[in-house]
């Protein structure tokens, strides 16, 4: 029992810090660079993203293991997973708009962006590939969400500081964002070897 | 231009820098404070150490000149910041790098370039860099040339000897073979402590002598260039974690002293983590920063893949420094707002 | 939107999805045997490389080092058993190192191969180098030990990568050989093959 | 007509490589592409895979543009894209199993490429067969070009080899094949592109205006 628990904890830690999707696998970069200009949007995106990630991972897991595996149609996983994500995003858009319009105005704008984020598709694909259990899948999704949130928030705070800086012209904007991300990735190498999965 | 730069700098780091102090005086004073530790390193590791340190300083200053010339900015090399970065970087390198078979003397040069150009100048120069330049230079070198950067010379060889024996650092022994073996290597516990305190042990050039670093650190503290917040919270957290979790098997059996005076802990806590530009500027934030550094250092040392975690810990906390500053500041503002709101309600 | 519209749109969607699904199924039907065959071929080749003398290498069973799925094989030359090949995992610095080990009938290591790992480039990845792998020739269970000093009797560690060296030697290879000795000797060779053939 | 078509084709292809280079200029579809560029072979194959998907998607959608109901066009685009990605995924698994082992996940993630959907929506759904194909080829080649350049530098400097063959027997800058170095490489190449662009624009602006 406690062994299980430790494994879940390690999964979360590994997905969020050691194998952070942004810093070690280059995923989610478009959104990462797009919404990390301001802290407020970064926080909004983080919350929405983690929530959608958990739900989509759970749904994908259930459909994959209870429908696709028995029917032997796992080769359709890309289409099915992207369909689940698009449907989920669309549904939560509609539901949020009706039930909590206040929250919708705060977080709804990020919903549309999420479906083009590769991390959200990568997580169910990894879950299916590694044959994770439901709990493990959820832990992995949560860790990945937290990792993305962490990356976004750190980046936003650094970019706010950079706004005052006199960055050389060719490096202004994205190139500099890449350099900063590289430096953060360099710092995060310190976590390597912490957990072997 | 350079006047304007200094002005900007002072604005951005105002909580520390007293207005009458110029940047250059700060830089030269910190360099002076580093001198005892650097001299101790040269004493123990010989001429090679001197060469490596000098190479780093020269490369840093040249890189800065070169870059400023290319982009057409006026030179601010006189402010001593490139010199300080070079000195710190040199002190963080193993003396064994001064070797021609295999050739590794290019490592300090490229590391200096990365430190000065990528970490500092691309961000718009001193005052705007997010990461400690010397530490990024070292991390870059460690990852690019992992072998060359982890060959450690035995200290106290002949001063002029060019090929000294290699050995493991105390932390390396601690990580792989445990504390009993470490004490065995040095004879007894007292011997171990004195070796670690004086600096008569393997390690980076400037990190070995805990006493020399402490002298420099206390000097800076006395002169008011740094405050106690970061070093004390850094070392305190590390000591507590080392004591509680550092032992084998049972809790509360670790040896905090060994952890505090080995590796780069002292140099990191007094000279790297306290860098004005890359640490939080508010006292409360500095304490959080120090605790984070201490925690991460011990996490990496005890659980991570590397035997030493000071460099990565400080770099990771550098990432968080703007966030900490923001959080602490906004909480202060938040408190004011609440009070005001209450008053308004009345 | 009228009811007719909805029906039309639904029909449109359904038809296109069905066609898409059919096309994919067709491609899958074509590709999957090739993928399967390629994987089998690659596996056979890897085995053959470890045991060049054998003319028949058959799977003998499964086992689970570090709770991972691994297989072991019996190598025969004109119907006489000349050795065994076992797959094993070692817990390395930042990954589980997937290894294949060939032993002769006296359970002396003949050759090892690293199938997959995620060790640090420049340090740990030297476990793939011939200078390291070559050391395993003719080592028996008692000599699978890592030394940091120069040695030919035991296995000499890669400088700067003791953890990875140990993971291969004292975890993957040693456990694999140990497992083989226990299963094959105690279970009896005939027994193991008999069960699976 | 054929004359016009070729000029158009050339322009469109050039547009994709330089002016609207997906990676260096538009900064789209960065994620899986950069992850696989630590060696030339993977980088080029990834570029080819994307080129193939982009062209096929453009063709399919251009063919279907009169059949698709506008209200459900996005789900249908997604289906077309993921269908072609699945085809690519399976073919690569069958044809180049050793490469596929290293970058399978990233091939599957081509689905989430914003640039492919964007071209389908902006261009292929409104244009005829041949221009759509030219557009797909242009964008795809631009992409392939960017990945080739990035992976060329990363493998040469990081591993001292090209396409798996050793050029120099040391690893000059190992960091470049690691994630941190990948970010540096892309950032510096982007800045270089910006710089060339700025220079080039300055030189040609008196002519073009």
mmCIF file of N, CA and C in Angstrom, chain A residues 4 6 9 11 45 47-48 52 57 67 71-72 74 82 88 100 112 126 140-141 144 157 165 169 176 186 194 196:
data_model
loop_
_atom_site.group_PDB
_atom_site.id
_atom_site.type_symbol
_atom_site.label_atom_id
_atom_site.label_comp_id
_atom_site.label_asym_id
_atom_site.label_seq_id
_atom_site.Cartn_x
_atom_site.Cartn_y
_atom_site.Cartn_z
ATOM 1 N N UNK A 4 2.784 1.615 -3.172
ATOM 2 C CA UNK A 4 1.950 2.215 -4.222
ATOM 3 C C UNK A 4 1.975 3.727 -4.105
ATOM 4 N N UNK A 6 4.123 5.645 -2.628
ATOM 5 C CA UNK A 6 5.431 6.225 -2.967
ATOM 6 C C UNK A 6 5.591 6.303 -4.477
ATOM 7 N N UNK A 9 3.674 9.213 -5.780
ATOM 8 C CA UNK A 9 4.353 10.454 -5.421
ATOM 9 C C UNK A 9 5.559 10.691 -6.330
ATOM 10 N N UNK A 11 5.913 9.541 -9.322
ATOM 11 C CA UNK A 11 5.414 9.885 -10.662
ATOM 12 C C UNK A 11 5.128 11.376 -10.753
ATOM 13 N N UNK A 45 -4.000 30.334 -17.073
ATOM 14 C CA UNK A 45 -3.735 29.188 -17.936
ATOM 15 C C UNK A 45 -3.370 27.968 -17.108
ATOM 16 N N UNK A 47 -4.182 27.081 -14.062
ATOM 17 C CA UNK A 47 -5.319 26.449 -13.380
ATOM 18 C C UNK A 47 -6.177 25.689 -14.383
ATOM 19 N N UNK A 48 -6.548 26.377 -15.461
ATOM 20 C CA UNK A 48 -7.405 25.745 -16.459
ATOM 21 C C UNK A 48 -6.731 24.507 -17.028
ATOM 22 N N UNK A 52 -8.182 20.651 -16.952
ATOM 23 C CA UNK A 52 -8.551 19.959 -18.193
ATOM 24 C C UNK A 52 -7.683 18.724 -18.396
ATOM 25 N N UNK A 57 -7.219 13.115 -19.148
ATOM 26 C CA UNK A 57 -6.427 11.898 -18.935
ATOM 27 C C UNK A 57 -7.322 10.784 -18.412
ATOM 28 N N UNK A 67 -12.840 0.372 -23.946
ATOM 29 C CA UNK A 67 -13.447 0.271 -25.270
ATOM 30 C C UNK A 67 -12.415 -0.114 -26.322
ATOM 31 N N UNK A 71 -11.822 -3.935 -28.121
ATOM 32 C CA UNK A 71 -12.195 -3.984 -29.532
ATOM 33 C C UNK A 71 -10.983 -4.102 -30.457
ATOM 34 N N UNK A 72 -9.789 -4.015 -29.853
ATOM 35 C CA UNK A 72 -8.563 -4.099 -30.631
ATOM 36 C C UNK A 72 -8.460 -2.991 -31.683
ATOM 37 N N UNK A 74 -6.705 -0.090 -30.935
ATOM 38 C CA UNK A 74 -5.804 0.879 -30.308
ATOM 39 C C UNK A 74 -5.066 1.728 -31.339
ATOM 40 N N UNK A 82 -7.535 12.936 -29.540
ATOM 41 C CA UNK A 82 -7.707 14.342 -29.940
ATOM 42 C C UNK A 82 -9.199 14.679 -29.953
ATOM 43 N N UNK A 88 -14.070 17.690 -24.985
ATOM 44 C CA UNK A 88 -14.044 18.139 -23.593
ATOM 45 C C UNK A 88 -13.906 19.653 -23.510
ATOM 46 N N UNK A 100 -21.021 29.173 -14.569
ATOM 47 C CA UNK A 100 -20.231 30.176 -13.840
ATOM 48 C C UNK A 100 -19.678 31.193 -14.822
ATOM 49 N N UNK A 112 -9.815 27.475 -25.401
ATOM 50 C CA UNK A 112 -9.621 27.238 -26.824
ATOM 51 C C UNK A 112 -8.167 26.937 -27.132
ATOM 52 N N UNK A 126 1.228 8.882 -23.559
ATOM 53 C CA UNK A 126 2.233 8.256 -22.697
ATOM 54 C C UNK A 126 1.551 7.261 -21.761
ATOM 55 N N UNK A 140 0.257 11.056 -13.119
ATOM 56 C CA UNK A 140 1.110 11.560 -14.190
ATOM 57 C C UNK A 140 0.520 12.840 -14.786
ATOM 58 N N UNK A 141 -0.813 12.830 -14.983
ATOM 59 C CA UNK A 141 -1.472 14.023 -15.529
ATOM 60 C C UNK A 141 -1.332 15.194 -14.571
ATOM 61 N N UNK A 144 2.227 16.465 -14.604
ATOM 62 C CA UNK A 144 2.510 17.208 -15.828
ATOM 63 C C UNK A 144 1.855 18.582 -15.794
ATOM 64 N N UNK A 157 7.278 35.438 -14.409
ATOM 65 C CA UNK A 157 7.916 36.370 -13.477
ATOM 66 C C UNK A 157 9.250 36.866 -14.042
ATOM 67 N N UNK A 165 14.533 45.382 -19.419
ATOM 68 C CA UNK A 165 15.919 45.192 -19.809
ATOM 69 C C UNK A 165 16.174 45.586 -21.250
ATOM 70 N N UNK A 169 18.698 43.876 -30.132
ATOM 71 C CA UNK A 169 17.553 43.822 -31.049
ATOM 72 C C UNK A 169 17.239 42.456 -31.647
ATOM 73 N N UNK A 176 15.054 35.495 -27.076
ATOM 74 C CA UNK A 176 15.442 35.675 -25.685
ATOM 75 C C UNK A 176 14.653 34.726 -24.787
ATOM 76 N N UNK A 186 18.838 24.402 -17.776
ATOM 77 C CA UNK A 186 20.173 24.113 -17.245
ATOM 78 C C UNK A 186 20.120 24.002 -15.721
ATOM 79 N N UNK A 194 17.379 12.225 -9.418
ATOM 80 C CA UNK A 194 16.671 12.227 -8.132
ATOM 81 C C UNK A 194 15.793 10.992 -8.004
ATOM 82 N N UNK A 196 14.564 7.420 -10.276
ATOM 83 C CA UNK A 196 14.665 6.613 -11.494
ATOM 84 C C UNK A 196 13.315 5.953 -11.735
#
